[in-house]
Structures are given as structure tokens and as C-alpha cells.
Coordinates of C-alpha atoms in Angstrom, one line a residue:
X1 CA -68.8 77.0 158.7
X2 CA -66.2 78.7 156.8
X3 CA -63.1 76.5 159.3
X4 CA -60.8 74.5 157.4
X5 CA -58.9 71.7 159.0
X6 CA -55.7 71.3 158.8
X7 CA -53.8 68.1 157.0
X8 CA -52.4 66.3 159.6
X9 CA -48.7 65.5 157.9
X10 CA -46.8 67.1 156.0
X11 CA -45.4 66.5 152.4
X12 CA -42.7 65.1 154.1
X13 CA -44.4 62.0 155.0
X14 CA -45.9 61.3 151.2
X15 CA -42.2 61.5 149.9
X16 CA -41.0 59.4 152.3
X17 CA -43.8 56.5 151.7
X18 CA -43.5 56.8 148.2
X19 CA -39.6 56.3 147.9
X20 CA -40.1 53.7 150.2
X21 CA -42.5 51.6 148.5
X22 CA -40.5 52.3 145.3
X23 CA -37.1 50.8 146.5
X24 CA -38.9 48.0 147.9
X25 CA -40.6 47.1 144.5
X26 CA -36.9 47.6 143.0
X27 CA -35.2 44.8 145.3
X28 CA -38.0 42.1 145.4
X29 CA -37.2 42.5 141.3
X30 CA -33.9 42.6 141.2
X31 CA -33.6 40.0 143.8
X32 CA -36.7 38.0 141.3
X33 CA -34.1 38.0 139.1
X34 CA -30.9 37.5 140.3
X35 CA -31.8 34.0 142.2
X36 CA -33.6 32.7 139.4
X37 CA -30.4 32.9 137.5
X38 CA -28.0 31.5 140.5
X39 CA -30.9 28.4 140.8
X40 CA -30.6 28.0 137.4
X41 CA -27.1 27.4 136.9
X42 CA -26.7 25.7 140.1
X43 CA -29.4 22.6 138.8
X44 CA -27.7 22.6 135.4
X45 CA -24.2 22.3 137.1
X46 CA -25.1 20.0 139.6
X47 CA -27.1 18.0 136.8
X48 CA -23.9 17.9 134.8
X49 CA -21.6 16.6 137.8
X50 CA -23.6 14.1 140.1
X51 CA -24.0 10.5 138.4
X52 CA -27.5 9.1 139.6
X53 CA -26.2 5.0 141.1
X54 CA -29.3 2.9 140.8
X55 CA -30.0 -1.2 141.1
X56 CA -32.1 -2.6 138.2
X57 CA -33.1 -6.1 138.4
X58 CA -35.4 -7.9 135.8
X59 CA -38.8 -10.0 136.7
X60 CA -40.9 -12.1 134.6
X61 CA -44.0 -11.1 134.3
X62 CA -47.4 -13.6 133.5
X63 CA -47.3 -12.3 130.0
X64 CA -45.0 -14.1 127.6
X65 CA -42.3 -12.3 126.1
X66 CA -42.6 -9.5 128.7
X67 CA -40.0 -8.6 131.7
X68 CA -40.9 -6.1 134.4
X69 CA -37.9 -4.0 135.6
X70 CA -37.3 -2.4 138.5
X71 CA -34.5 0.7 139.2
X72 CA -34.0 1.7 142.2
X73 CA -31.6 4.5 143.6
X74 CA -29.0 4.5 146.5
X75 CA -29.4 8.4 146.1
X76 CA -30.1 9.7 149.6
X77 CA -31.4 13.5 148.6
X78 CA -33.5 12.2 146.1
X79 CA -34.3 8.1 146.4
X80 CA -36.4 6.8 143.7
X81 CA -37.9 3.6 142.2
X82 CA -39.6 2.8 138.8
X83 CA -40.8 0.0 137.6
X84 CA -41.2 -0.1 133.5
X85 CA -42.1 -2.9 131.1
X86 CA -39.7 -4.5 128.5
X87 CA -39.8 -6.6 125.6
X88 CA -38.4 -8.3 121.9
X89 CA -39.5 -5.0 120.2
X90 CA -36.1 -2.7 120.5
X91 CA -38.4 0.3 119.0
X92 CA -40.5 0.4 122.3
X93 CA -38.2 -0.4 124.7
X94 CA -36.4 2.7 122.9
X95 CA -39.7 4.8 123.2
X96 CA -39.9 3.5 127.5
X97 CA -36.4 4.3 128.0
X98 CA -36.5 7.7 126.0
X99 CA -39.6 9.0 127.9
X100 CA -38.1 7.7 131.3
X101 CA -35.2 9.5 130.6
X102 CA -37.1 12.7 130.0

């Protein structure tokens, strides 16, 4: 009745585990940070440097006054195409071309 046990491992072992999960915690943060920088000025750079080449070609549409066109890229990473309305009115085709752009 009165028989303790014994603990099983020592101090030793609870050091160890702690440090260890502590430096792990430190490099998945450090390492958090440091590639979210390098990705970040890698996109602006390469955003900066690499002209997009695209086709546009203009369609008539059934509605007067209105042209359909149609850009395309020749990009092979990232190939694209959007088609987007235009008209007379210079103030919306600004307003299409400024929130394509974006």
C-alpha cells in the first residue's frame, strides 16, 4: 500500500522534448517569414519584367453600336482569353478596360 512507483524517465527526456518542440516552432516561423518575403519580391519583379503578348480581334455583335472583343495570350505559363464588350461611350469602355486591368 504504502509502494511508490517509480517515473519511468528521467528529467532528461522532458528537457530534451521541450527544446525540441521549441526550435521547431522557431524554424516553421522564421522559415513563415522569410519565403513570404522571397515570393513576394520575386511576383513584383517578374511582374515588372515580363510583357504579357496577346491577339485582340473585334466582332460585331447583334446589338447596334456594340463590338465584342476577344484577347487572347501566346503566354505558355499562364494562357488566357477574355472576351469584354465595347462601345461609343469612351467613359465605359474606360471603366471595362480599368477593371480588366485590375
Amino acid at each position: 500500500m504504502g509502494k511508490l512507483q517509480k517515473k519511468r524517465r528521467g528529467t532528461w527526456i522532458d528537457i530534451f522534448l521541450v527544446a525540441a518542440i521549441l526550435s521547431l516552432m522557431a524554424m516553421i516561423v522564421i522559415l513563415a517569414i522569410h519565403d513570404s518575403d522571397v515570393n513576394f519580391k520575386e511576383k513584383e519583379n517578374r511582374a515588372e519584367s515580363v510583357e504579357i503578348l496577346s491577339n485582340k480581334t473585334k466582332l460585331e455583335s447583334p446589338f447596334p453600336s456594340i463590338r465584342i472583343i476577344s484577347d487572347t495570350s501566346n503566354d505558355e505559363i499562364a494562357p488566357f482569353a477574355i472576351q469584354y464588350p465595347q462601345t461609343d461611350d469612351e467613359s465605359f469602355n474606360h471603366f471595362i478596360t480599368k477593371y480588366i486591368k485590375a
